[in-house]
């Protein structure tokens, strides 16, 4: 780590994850654009109060149930996700029997391999989407951004795309896939186009999804199907209302 953060710091966790992103930049896992994306996430998490709300838990459970019900579930991994939560991504993949695929907006020489190394170090036995393996293409998307693995996202029925870009989310939805995401921004196109959006920080959402998957996976199919029911527009509305009411409350407390 480039700096020592005292554990007594009031925002210790947030600073620790920022350091992980910076370390990811040096190891080619994260791109410069990934730093900006993380900053957007940090500011929205500040507004959320840096803790999960009821709508976050409910969406995490619906997303976990959707992955359990899938025939060919895939968890898409980009640089920021790998830098922040590699072990949790591997644990979730194991809990729901999903494949892990490196899926990048910016494919650069050595970068996919760097992310694969991080996932393997976290316990992944198979990592799709690296190098020539990403030989299939998603329609509607330009250039390198459209490459996917024909054994993974191309044939998946349910895809978890945390911290994803809107164009690619939309293209996956248009391909008929059930798309799940984790995004602190209820207004992003990804949040709006996905079938289930977990409005929460990925560092909290993934452990909740793992816990929900472990609780649900031995339940009767009707129970899992009921848990997968989700109205995403209503979920996003709850999140937006929470942000707005919390900020309003904080403003009123300042006024006394
Ligand atoms: P879109 O293209 O979907 O409209 P965007 O251009 O902001 O949105 P990206 O930068 O590709 O999309 O995606 C990053 C998204 O992830 C942003 O919405 C950002 O707020 C969110 N984000 C960043 N860090 C985290 C995090 N740690 N946990 C959850 N969400 C995060």
GROMACS .gro file of N, CA and C in nm, residues 36-198:
model
  489
   36UNK      N    1  -1.182   0.755  -1.232
   36UNK     CA    2  -1.297   0.848  -1.235
   36UNK      C    3  -1.425   0.775  -1.194
   37UNK      N    4  -1.442   0.654  -1.246
   37UNK     CA    5  -1.563   0.577  -1.213
   37UNK      C    6  -1.568   0.553  -1.062
   38UNK      N    7  -1.452   0.522  -1.003
   38UNK     CA    8  -1.449   0.497  -0.859
   38UNK      C    9  -1.486   0.625  -0.782
   39UNK      N   10  -1.437   0.738  -0.831
   39UNK     CA   11  -1.469   0.866  -0.766
   39UNK      C   12  -1.618   0.895  -0.771
   40UNK      N   13  -1.682   0.863  -0.884
   40UNK     CA   14  -1.828   0.881  -0.891
   40UNK      C   15  -1.895   0.794  -0.785
   41UNK      N   16  -1.846   0.671  -0.774
   41UNK     CA   17  -1.902   0.579  -0.675
   41UNK      C   18  -1.881   0.630  -0.533
   42UNK      N   19  -1.760   0.680  -0.503
   42UNK     CA   20  -1.732   0.731  -0.368
   42UNK      C   21  -1.826   0.842  -0.330
   43UNK      N   22  -1.851   0.935  -0.424
   43UNK     CA   23  -1.935   1.049  -0.388
   43UNK      C   24  -2.079   1.004  -0.364
   44UNK      N   25  -2.127   0.910  -0.447
   44UNK     CA   26  -2.264   0.863  -0.425
   44UNK      C   27  -2.275   0.782  -0.296
   45UNK      N   28  -2.168   0.711  -0.261
   45UNK     CA   29  -2.171   0.632  -0.137
   45UNK      C   30  -2.176   0.727  -0.016
   46UNK      N   31  -2.110   0.842  -0.031
   46UNK     CA   32  -2.115   0.944   0.074
   46UNK      C   33  -2.261   0.987   0.097
   47UNK      N   34  -2.332   1.008  -0.014
   47UNK     CA   35  -2.473   1.049  -0.002
   47UNK      C   36  -2.558   0.936   0.059
   48UNK      N   37  -2.523   0.812   0.024
   48UNK     CA   38  -2.599   0.697   0.077
   48UNK      C   39  -2.572   0.677   0.226
   49UNK      N   40  -2.462   0.735   0.275
   49UNK     CA   41  -2.427   0.717   0.417
   49UNK      C   42  -2.329   0.602   0.437
   50UNK      N   43  -2.272   0.552   0.327
   50UNK     CA   44  -2.173   0.443   0.331
   50UNK      C   45  -2.225   0.321   0.407
   51UNK      N   46  -2.355   0.295   0.392
   51UNK     CA   47  -2.408   0.169   0.444
   51UNK      C   48  -2.526   0.124   0.358
   52UNK      N   49  -2.549  -0.007   0.362
   52UNK     CA   50  -2.654  -0.064   0.278
   52UNK      C   51  -2.791  -0.033   0.337
   53UNK      N   52  -2.887  -0.009   0.249
   53UNK     CA   53  -3.024   0.019   0.293
   53UNK      C   54  -3.114  -0.100   0.258
   54UNK      N   55  -3.240  -0.093   0.302
   54UNK     CA   56  -3.329  -0.208   0.278
   54UNK      C   57  -3.341  -0.241   0.129
   55UNK      N   58  -3.346  -0.136   0.045
   55UNK     CA   59  -3.357  -0.163  -0.100
   55UNK      C   60  -3.231  -0.231  -0.154
   56UNK      N   61  -3.115  -0.204  -0.089
   56UNK     CA   62  -2.991  -0.269  -0.135
   56UNK      C   63  -2.998  -0.419  -0.101
   57UNK      N   64  -3.038  -0.450   0.022
   57UNK     CA   65  -3.047  -0.591   0.063
   57UNK      C   66  -3.149  -0.666  -0.024
   58UNK      N   67  -3.263  -0.602  -0.048
   58UNK     CA   68  -3.371  -0.670  -0.123
   58UNK      C   69  -3.324  -0.699  -0.266
   59UNK      N   70  -3.257  -0.602  -0.329
   59UNK     CA   71  -3.210  -0.623  -0.467
   59UNK      C   72  -3.099  -0.728  -0.470
   60UNK      N   73  -3.013  -0.728  -0.368
   60UNK     CA   74  -2.904  -0.827  -0.364
   60UNK      C   75  -2.962  -0.968  -0.357
   61UNK      N   76  -3.071  -0.983  -0.282
   61UNK     CA   77  -3.137  -1.114  -0.269
   61UNK      C   78  -3.202  -1.154  -0.403
   62UNK      N   79  -3.268  -1.057  -0.469
   62UNK     CA   80  -3.331  -1.088  -0.598
   62UNK      C   81  -3.225  -1.125  -0.702
   63UNK      N   82  -3.113  -1.054  -0.700
   63UNK     CA   83  -3.007  -1.084  -0.797
   63UNK      C   84  -2.947  -1.222  -0.770
   64UNK      N   85  -2.926  -1.254  -0.642
   64UNK     CA   86  -2.871  -1.387  -0.608
   64UNK      C   87  -2.967  -1.497  -0.653
   65UNK      N   88  -3.096  -1.474  -0.631
   65UNK     CA   89  -3.197  -1.574  -0.672
   65UNK      C   90  -3.197  -1.591  -0.823
   66UNK      N   91  -3.186  -1.481  -0.898
   66UNK     CA   92  -3.183  -1.490  -1.045
   66UNK      C   93  -3.063  -1.571  -1.092
   67UNK      N   94  -2.949  -1.552  -1.026
   67UNK     CA   95  -2.829  -1.629  -1.065
   67UNK      C   96  -2.851  -1.777  -1.034
   68UNK      N   97  -2.915  -1.807  -0.920
   68UNK     CA   98  -2.938  -1.948  -0.885
   68UNK      C   99  -3.034  -2.015  -0.984
   69UNK      N  100  -3.130  -1.939  -1.037
   69UNK     CA  101  -3.229  -1.997  -1.129
   69UNK      C  102  -3.175  -2.010  -1.271
   70UNK      N  103  -3.064  -1.945  -1.300
   70UNK     CA  104  -3.012  -1.942  -1.438
   70UNK      C  105  -2.959  -2.078  -1.481
   71UNK      N  106  -2.966  -2.102  -1.612
   71UNK     CA  107  -2.904  -2.224  -1.667
   71UNK      C  108  -2.756  -2.200  -1.695
   72UNK      N  109  -2.725  -2.080  -1.746
   72UNK     CA  110  -2.585  -2.050  -1.779
   72UNK      C  111  -2.548  -1.911  -1.724
   73UNK      N  112  -2.534  -1.901  -1.591
   73UNK     CA  113  -2.502  -1.770  -1.533
   73UNK      C  114  -2.355  -1.731  -1.552
   74UNK      N  115  -2.332  -1.604  -1.578
   74UNK     CA  116  -2.194  -1.555  -1.593
   74UNK      C  117  -2.178  -1.428  -1.510
   75UNK      N  118  -2.065  -1.418  -1.443
   75UNK     CA  119  -2.030  -1.295  -1.370
   75UNK      C  120  -1.920  -1.225  -1.449
   76UNK      N  121  -1.951  -1.106  -1.496
   76UNK     CA  122  -1.857  -1.029  -1.576
   76UNK      C  123  -1.766  -0.950  -1.481
   77UNK      N  124  -1.637  -0.952  -1.510
   77UNK     CA  125  -1.541  -0.887  -1.418
   77UNK      C  126  -1.462  -0.781  -1.493
   78UNK      N  127  -1.469  -0.657  -1.445
   78UNK     CA  128  -1.384  -0.552  -1.503
   78UNK      C  129  -1.273  -0.517  -1.403
   79UNK      N  130  -1.192  -0.419  -1.439
   79UNK     CA  131  -1.075  -0.389  -1.357
   79UNK      C  132  -1.108  -0.344  -1.217
   80UNK      N  133  -1.205  -0.249  -1.203
   80UNK     CA  134  -1.237  -0.199  -1.070
   80UNK      C  135  -1.293  -0.311  -0.981
   81UNK      N  136  -1.378  -0.396  -1.039
   81UNK     CA  137  -1.435  -0.506  -0.959
   81UNK      C  138  -1.324  -0.599  -0.912
   82UNK      N  139  -1.231  -0.631  -1.002
   82UNK     CA  140  -1.121  -0.722  -0.965
   82UNK      C  141  -1.033  -0.660  -0.856
   83UNK      N  142  -1.009  -0.529  -0.867
   83UNK     CA  143  -0.922  -0.462  -0.768
   83UNK      C  144  -0.989  -0.457  -0.631
   84UNK      N  145  -1.121  -0.443  -0.630
   84UNK     CA  146  -1.191  -0.423  -0.502
   84UNK      C  147  -1.235  -0.552  -0.435
   85UNK      N  148  -1.285  -0.648  -0.513
   85UNK     CA  149  -1.357  -0.761  -0.452
   85UNK      C  150  -1.328  -0.895  -0.522
   86UNK      N  151  -1.202  -0.923  -0.552
   86UNK     CA  152  -1.174  -1.046  -0.628
   86UNK      C  153  -1.219  -1.171  -0.552
   87UNK      N  154  -1.194  -1.175  -0.421
   87UNK     CA  155  -1.230  -1.298  -0.347
   87UNK      C  156  -1.380  -1.317  -0.341
   88UNK      N  157  -1.452  -1.206  -0.327
   88UNK     CA  158  -1.598  -1.216  -0.320
   88UNK      C  159  -1.657  -1.257  -0.456
   89UNK      N  160  -1.595  -1.211  -0.565
   89UNK     CA  161  -1.643  -1.251  -0.698
   89UNK      C  162  -1.629  -1.402  -0.716
   90UNK      N  163  -1.517  -1.455  -0.671
   90UNK     CA  164  -1.493  -1.599  -0.682
   90UNK      C  165  -1.591  -1.674  -0.591
   91UNK      N  166  -1.612  -1.623  -0.471
   91UNK     CA  167  -1.704  -1.690  -0.377
   91UNK      C  168  -1.846  -1.689  -0.431
   92UNK      N  169  -1.888  -1.578  -0.491
   92UNK     CA  170  -2.025  -1.573  -0.546
   92UNK      C  171  -2.037  -1.670  -0.663
   93UNK      N  172  -1.935  -1.673  -0.749
   93UNK     CA  173  -1.939  -1.766  -0.864
   93UNK      C  174  -1.955  -1.910  -0.814
   94UNK      N  175  -1.885  -1.942  -0.706
   94UNK     CA  176  -1.896  -2.079  -0.651
   94UNK      C  177  -2.034  -2.102  -0.592
   95UNK      N  178  -2.086  -2.002  -0.520
   95UNK     CA  179  -2.216  -2.019  -0.452
   95UNK      C  180  -2.330  -2.039  -0.551
   96UNK      N  181  -2.322  -1.975  -0.670
   96UNK     CA  182  -2.434  -1.986  -0.765
   96UNK      C  183  -2.396  -2.068  -0.888
   97UNK      N  184  -2.275  -2.125  -0.885
   97UNK     CA  185  -2.227  -2.208  -0.997
   97UNK      C  186  -2.220  -2.129  -1.128
   98UNK      N  187  -2.163  -2.010  -1.121
   98UNK     CA  188  -2.151  -1.923  -1.241
   98UNK      C  189  -2.008  -1.924  -1.292
   99UNK      N  190  -1.994  -1.889  -1.421
   99UNK     CA  191  -1.861  -1.871  -1.477
   99UNK      C  192  -1.816  -1.726  -1.455
  100UNK      N  193  -1.684  -1.707  -1.448
  100UNK     CA  194  -1.628  -1.572  -1.435
  100UNK      C  195  -1.568  -1.534  -1.570
  101UNK      N  196  -1.603  -1.416  -1.620
  101UNK     CA  197  -1.547  -1.373  -1.749
  101UNK      C  198  -1.489  -1.233  -1.737
  102UNK      N  199  -1.365  -1.218  -1.781
  102UNK     CA  200  -1.306  -1.084  -1.787
  102UNK      C  201  -1.371  -1.011  -1.904
  103UNK      N  202  -1.430  -0.896  -1.875
  103UNK     CA  203  -1.507  -0.825  -1.976
  103UNK      C  204  -1.474  -0.676  -1.963
  104UNK      N  205  -1.397  -0.625  -2.058
  104UNK     CA  206  -1.339  -0.492  -2.040
  104UNK      C  207  -1.386  -0.392  -2.142
  105UNK      N  208  -1.403  -0.269  -2.097
  105UNK     CA  209  -1.429  -0.156  -2.185
  105UNK      C  210  -1.300  -0.124  -2.260
  106UNK      N  211  -1.189  -0.124  -2.187
  106UNK     CA  212  -1.058  -0.095  -2.247
  106UNK      C  213  -0.974  -0.222  -2.244
  107UNK      N  214  -0.967  -0.293  -2.357
  107UNK     CA  215  -0.880  -0.411  -2.363
  107UNK      C  216  -0.741  -0.364  -2.405
  108UNK      N  217  -0.642  -0.389  -2.322
  108UNK     CA  218  -0.506  -0.350  -2.357
  108UNK      C  219  -0.417  -0.470  -2.334
  109UNK      N  220  -0.306  -0.473  -2.407
  109UNK     CA  221  -0.217  -0.587  -2.397
  109UNK      C  222  -0.174  -0.608  -2.251
  110UNK      N  223  -0.190  -0.727  -2.200
  110UNK     CA  224  -0.146  -0.759  -2.064
  110UNK      C  225  -0.251  -0.733  -1.957
  111UNK      N  226  -0.353  -0.654  -1.992
  111UNK     CA  227  -0.451  -0.616  -1.889
  111UNK      C  228  -0.544  -0.733  -1.853
  112UNK      N  229  -0.593  -0.801  -1.956
  112UNK     CA  230  -0.682  -0.916  -1.928
  112UNK      C  231  -0.607  -1.020  -1.845
  113UNK      N  232  -0.482  -1.042  -1.880
  113UNK     CA  233  -0.400  -1.141  -1.808
  113UNK      C  234  -0.380  -1.097  -1.663
  114UNK      N  235  -0.361  -0.965  -1.642
  114UNK     CA  236  -0.341  -0.914  -1.505
  114UNK      C  237  -0.467  -0.942  -1.422
  115UNK      N  238  -0.584  -0.921  -1.483
  115UNK     CA  239  -0.709  -0.945  -1.410
  115UNK      C  240  -0.728  -1.095  -1.386
  116UNK      N  241  -0.693  -1.175  -1.486
  116UNK     CA  242  -0.701  -1.321  -1.467
  116UNK      C  243  -0.613  -1.364  -1.349
  117UNK      N  244  -0.493  -1.306  -1.341
  117UNK     CA  245  -0.402  -1.344  -1.230
  117UNK      C  246  -0.465  -1.311  -1.095
  118UNK      N  247  -0.529  -1.193  -1.087
  118UNK     CA  248  -0.593  -1.152  -0.961
  118UNK      C  249  -0.704  -1.252  -0.924
  119UNK      N  250  -0.782  -1.292  -1.024
  119UNK     CA  251  -0.894  -1.385  -0.996
  119UNK      C  252  -0.842  -1.523  -0.958
  120UNK      N  253  -0.737  -1.568  -1.026
  120UNK     CA  254  -0.681  -1.700  -0.992
  120UNK      C  255  -0.619  -1.697  -0.852
  121UNK      N  256  -0.552  -1.587  -0.819
  121UNK     CA  257  -0.494  -1.575  -0.684
  121UNK      C  258  -0.605  -1.577  -0.578
  122UNK      N  259  -0.725  -1.533  -0.618
  122UNK     CA  260  -0.839  -1.533  -0.524
  122UNK      C  261  -0.909  -1.669  -0.522
  123UNK      N  262  -0.862  -1.764  -0.603
  123UNK     CA  263  -0.918  -1.900  -0.597
  123UNK      C  264  -0.994  -1.944  -0.721
  124UNK      N  265  -1.003  -1.860  -0.825
  124UNK     CA  266  -1.077  -1.901  -0.945
  124UNK      C  267  -1.003  -2.013  -1.018
  125UNK      N  268  -1.077  -2.117  -1.059
  125UNK     CA  269  -1.013  -2.227  -1.131
  125UNK      C  270  -1.024  -2.206  -1.282
  126UNK      N  271  -1.124  -2.129  -1.323
  126UNK     CA  272  -1.142  -2.103  -1.466
  126UNK      C  273  -1.176  -1.955  -1.484
  127UNK      N  274  -1.113  -1.890  -1.580
  127UNK     CA  275  -1.143  -1.749  -1.609
  127UNK      C  276  -1.161  -1.735  -1.760
  128UNK      N  277  -1.281  -1.696  -1.802
  128UNK     CA  278  -1.309  -1.681  -1.945
  128UNK      C  279  -1.276  -1.539  -1.991
  129UNK      N  280  -1.275  -1.523  -2.124
  129UNK     CA  281  -1.265  -1.388  -2.181
  129UNK      C  282  -1.126  -1.331  -2.192
  130UNK      N  283  -1.023  -1.415  -2.177
  130UNK     CA  284  -0.886  -1.362  -2.179
  130UNK      C  285  -0.821  -1.390  -2.314
  131UNK      N  286  -0.766  -1.285  -2.375
  131UNK     CA  287  -0.693  -1.298  -2.501
  131UNK      C  288  -0.781  -1.350  -2.614
  132UNK      N  289  -0.731  -1.449  -2.687
  132UNK     CA  290  -0.802  -1.500  -2.805
  132UNK      C  291  -0.933  -1.568  -2.767
  133UNK      N  292  -0.950  -1.603  -2.639
  133UNK     CA  293  -1.075  -1.667  -2.596
  133UNK      C  294  -1.195  -1.574  -2.614
  134UNK      N  295  -1.171  -1.442  -2.612
  134UNK     CA  296  -1.281  -1.347  -2.630
  134UNK      C  297  -1.302  -1.326  -2.780
  135UNK      N  298  -1.346  -1.433  -2.848
  135UNK     CA  299  -1.348  -1.430  -2.994
  135UNK      C  300  -1.485  -1.399  -3.052
  136UNK      N  301  -1.587  -1.394  -2.966
  136UNK     CA  302  -1.722  -1.363  -3.017
  136UNK      C  303  -1.749  -1.214  -2.998
  137UNK      N  304  -1.856  -1.165  -3.064
  137UNK     CA  305  -1.885  -1.022  -3.052
  137UNK      C  306  -2.031  -0.999  -3.013
  138UNK      N  307  -2.052  -0.890  -2.938
  138UNK     CA  308  -2.188  -0.848  -2.904
  138UNK      C  309  -2.231  -0.753  -3.015
  139UNK      N  310  -2.349  -0.776  -3.076
  139UNK     CA  311  -2.394  -0.681  -3.178
  139UNK      C  312  -2.413  -0.541  -3.119
  140UNK      N  313  -2.411  -0.440  -3.200
  140UNK     CA  314  -2.441  -0.299  -3.165
  140UNK      C  315  -2.327  -0.227  -3.095
  141UNK      N  316  -2.219  -0.299  -3.060
  141UNK     CA  317  -2.111  -0.234  -2.986
  141UNK      C  318  -1.988  -0.225  -3.077
  142UNK      N  319  -1.915  -0.118  -3.059
  142UNK     CA  320  -1.802  -0.093  -3.148
  142UNK      C  321  -1.671  -0.153  -3.097
  143UNK      N  322  -1.590  -0.197  -3.191
  143UNK     CA  323  -1.449  -0.234  -3.167
  143UNK      C  324  -1.428  -0.328  -3.050
  144UNK      N  325  -1.318  -0.299  -2.972
  144UNK     CA  326  -1.275  -0.390  -2.866
  144UNK      C  327  -1.380  -0.409  -2.758
  145UNK      N  328  -1.464  -0.309  -2.741
  145UNK     CA  329  -1.563  -0.315  -2.633
  145UNK      C  330  -1.664  -0.427  -2.654
  146UNK      N  331  -1.672  -0.480  -2.778
  146UNK     CA  332  -1.778  -0.578  -2.802
  146UNK      C  333  -1.732  -0.723  -2.789
  147UNK      N  334  -1.604  -0.745  -2.761
  147UNK     CA  335  -1.554  -0.883  -2.759
  147UNK      C  336  -1.598  -0.957  -2.632
  148UNK      N  337  -1.650  -1.078  -2.652
  148UNK     CA  338  -1.688  -1.163  -2.538
  148UNK      C  339  -1.646  -1.306  -2.568
  149UNK      N  340  -1.654  -1.391  -2.466
  149UNK     CA  341  -1.615  -1.531  -2.480
  149UNK      C  342  -1.735  -1.613  -2.526
  150UNK      N  343  -1.719  -1.693  -2.633
  150UNK     CA  344  -1.834  -1.772  -2.682
  150UNK      C  345  -1.880  -1.877  -2.582
  151UNK      N  346  -1.799  -1.908  -2.481
  151UNK     CA  347  -1.841  -2.006  -2.378
  151UNK      C  348  -1.906  -1.937  -2.259
  152UNK      N  349  -1.903  -1.803  -2.259
  152UNK     CA  350  -1.948  -1.728  -2.142
  152UNK      C  351  -2.063  -1.635  -2.173
  153UNK      N  352  -2.033  -1.504  -2.175
  153UNK     CA  353  -2.140  -1.404  -2.189
  153UNK      C  354  -2.223  -1.428  -2.315
  154UNK      N  355  -2.159  -1.470  -2.424
  154UNK     CA  356  -2.235  -1.487  -2.549
  154UNK      C  357  -2.353  -1.582  -2.531
  155UNK      N  358  -2.333  -1.691  -2.457
  155UNK     CA  359  -2.440  -1.791  -2.444
  155UNK      C  360  -2.509  -1.786  -2.307
  156UNK      N  361  -2.474  -1.690  -2.225
  156UNK     CA  362  -2.534  -1.682  -2.091
  156UNK      C  363  -2.681  -1.644  -2.099
  157UNK      N  364  -2.760  -1.695  -2.005
  157UNK     CA  365  -2.898  -1.646  -1.995
  157UNK      C  366  -2.910  -1.535  -1.891
  158UNK      N  367  -2.825  -1.540  -1.788
  158UNK     CA  368  -2.826  -1.436  -1.683
  158UNK      C  369  -2.682  -1.388  -1.665
  159UNK      N  370  -2.664  -1.256  -1.671
  159UNK     CA  371  -2.528  -1.200  -1.658
  159UNK      C  372  -2.527  -1.093  -1.549
  160UNK      N  373  -2.432  -1.106  -1.458
  160UNK     CA  374  -2.410  -1.000  -1.358
  160UNK      C  375  -2.299  -0.911  -1.411
  161UNK      N  376  -2.331  -0.783  -1.435
  161UNK     CA  377  -2.231  -0.689  -1.488
  161UNK      C  378  -2.213  -0.571  -1.392
  162UNK      N  379  -2.138  -0.592  -1.283
  162UNK     CA  380  -2.122  -0.482  -1.189
  162UNK      C  381  -2.040  -0.368  -1.247
  163UNK      N  382  -2.073  -0.246  -1.212
  163UNK     CA  383  -2.000  -0.125  -1.253
  163UNK      C  384  -1.984  -0.119  -1.405
  164UNK      N  385  -2.092  -0.142  -1.475
  164UNK     CA  386  -2.085  -0.155  -1.622
  164UNK      C  387  -2.123  -0.025  -1.691
  165UNK      N  388  -2.087  -0.018  -1.819
  165UNK     CA  389  -2.120   0.099  -1.899
  165UNK      C  390  -2.256   0.077  -1.969
  166UNK      N  391  -2.328   0.187  -1.990
  166UNK     CA  392  -2.466   0.179  -2.036
  166UNK      C  393  -2.486   0.114  -2.171
  167UNK      N  394  -2.397   0.142  -2.266
  167UNK     CA  395  -2.414   0.088  -2.402
  167UNK      C  396  -2.410  -0.065  -2.400
  168UNK      N  397  -2.314  -0.116  -2.325
  168UNK     CA  398  -2.299  -0.262  -2.325
  168UNK      C  399  -2.414  -0.328  -2.249
  169UNK      N  400  -2.459  -0.264  -2.143
  169UNK     CA  401  -2.575  -0.317  -2.071
  169UNK      C  402  -2.694  -0.327  -2.165
  170UNK      N  403  -2.716  -0.219  -2.239
  170UNK     CA  404  -2.831  -0.215  -2.329
  170UNK      C  405  -2.819  -0.324  -2.436
  171UNK      N  406  -2.697  -0.343  -2.487
  171UNK     CA  407  -2.676  -0.446  -2.591
  171UNK      C  408  -2.705  -0.585  -2.533
  172UNK      N  409  -2.666  -0.609  -2.410
  172UNK     CA  410  -2.692  -0.741  -2.349
  172UNK      C  411  -2.842  -0.762  -2.328
  173UNK      N  412  -2.911  -0.656  -2.287
  173UNK     CA  413  -3.057  -0.665  -2.270
  173UNK      C  414  -3.121  -0.694  -2.406
  174UNK      N  415  -3.074  -0.626  -2.511
  174UNK     CA  416  -3.130  -0.647  -2.646
  174UNK      C  417  -3.103  -0.787  -2.698
  175UNK      N  418  -2.999  -0.852  -2.645
  175UNK     CA  419  -2.970  -0.991  -2.685
  175UNK      C  420  -3.061  -1.089  -2.610
  176UNK      N  421  -3.148  -1.038  -2.524
  176UNK     CA  422  -3.245  -1.124  -2.454
  176UNK      C  423  -3.196  -1.178  -2.321
  177UNK      N  424  -3.084  -1.125  -2.273
  177UNK     CA  425  -3.030  -1.177  -2.146
  177UNK      C  426  -3.095  -1.105  -2.027
  178UNK      N  427  -3.101  -1.177  -1.916
  178UNK     CA  428  -3.140  -1.112  -1.791
  178UNK      C  429  -3.014  -1.047  -1.735
  179UNK      N  430  -3.018  -0.916  -1.716
  179UNK     CA  431  -2.898  -0.842  -1.676
  179UNK      C  432  -2.913  -0.791  -1.533
  180UNK      N  433  -2.815  -0.823  -1.452
  180UNK     CA  434  -2.811  -0.781  -1.312
  180UNK      C  435  -2.692  -0.689  -1.295
  181UNK      N  436  -2.706  -0.585  -1.215
  181UNK     CA  437  -2.589  -0.499  -1.194
  181UNK      C  438  -2.580  -0.451  -1.049
  182UNK      N  439  -2.465  -0.396  -1.018
  182UNK     CA  440  -2.444  -0.329  -0.889
  182UNK      C  441  -2.395  -0.190  -0.926
  183UNK      N  442  -2.469  -0.087  -0.884
  183UNK     CA  443  -2.432   0.048  -0.926
  183UNK      C  444  -2.486   0.147  -0.824
  184UNK      N  445  -2.399   0.228  -0.769
  184UNK     CA  446  -2.440   0.327  -0.670
  184UNK      C  447  -2.521   0.441  -0.733
  185UNK      N  448  -2.519   0.448  -0.865
  185UNK     CA  449  -2.590   0.558  -0.932
  185UNK      C  450  -2.722   0.509  -0.991
  186UNK      N  451  -2.835   0.540  -0.924
  186UNK     CA  452  -2.964   0.493  -0.976
  186UNK      C  453  -2.999   0.558  -1.109
  187UNK      N  454  -2.927   0.665  -1.146
  187UNK     CA  455  -2.958   0.737  -1.270
  187UNK      C  456  -2.873   0.691  -1.388
  188UNK      N  457  -2.773   0.605  -1.364
  188UNK     CA  458  -2.690   0.565  -1.477
  188UNK      C  459  -2.775   0.482  -1.574
  189UNK      N  460  -2.733   0.481  -1.699
  189UNK     CA  461  -2.809   0.403  -1.798
  189UNK      C  462  -2.805   0.255  -1.762
  190UNK      N  463  -2.691   0.210  -1.709
  190UNK     CA  464  -2.683   0.070  -1.668
  190UNK      C  465  -2.787   0.038  -1.561
  191UNK      N  466  -2.794   0.125  -1.460
  191UNK     CA  467  -2.892   0.103  -1.351
  191UNK      C  468  -3.033   0.098  -1.408
  192UNK      N  469  -3.060   0.185  -1.504
  192UNK     CA  470  -3.196   0.197  -1.556
  192UNK      C  471  -3.233   0.085  -1.653
  193UNK      N  472  -3.133   0.033  -1.727
  193UNK     CA  473  -3.164  -0.069  -1.829
  193UNK      C  474  -3.164  -0.210  -1.771
  194UNK      N  475  -3.097  -0.231  -1.659
  194UNK     CA  476  -3.084  -0.368  -1.606
  194UNK      C  477  -3.217  -0.419  -1.551
  195UNK      N  478  -3.226  -0.550  -1.535
  195UNK     CA  479  -3.347  -0.609  -1.477
  195UNK      C  480  -3.345  -0.601  -1.325
  196UNK      N  481  -3.225  -0.617  -1.267
  196UNK     CA  482  -3.210  -0.599  -1.121
  196UNK      C  483  -3.087  -0.511  -1.096
  197UNK      N  484  -3.108  -0.397  -1.032
  197UNK     CA  485  -2.996  -0.308  -0.998
  197UNK      C  486  -2.981  -0.305  -0.846
  198UNK      N  487  -2.866  -0.348  -0.800
  198UNK     CA  488  -2.838  -0.339  -0.656
  198UNK      C  489  -2.774  -0.202  -0.634
   0.00000   0.00000   0.00000
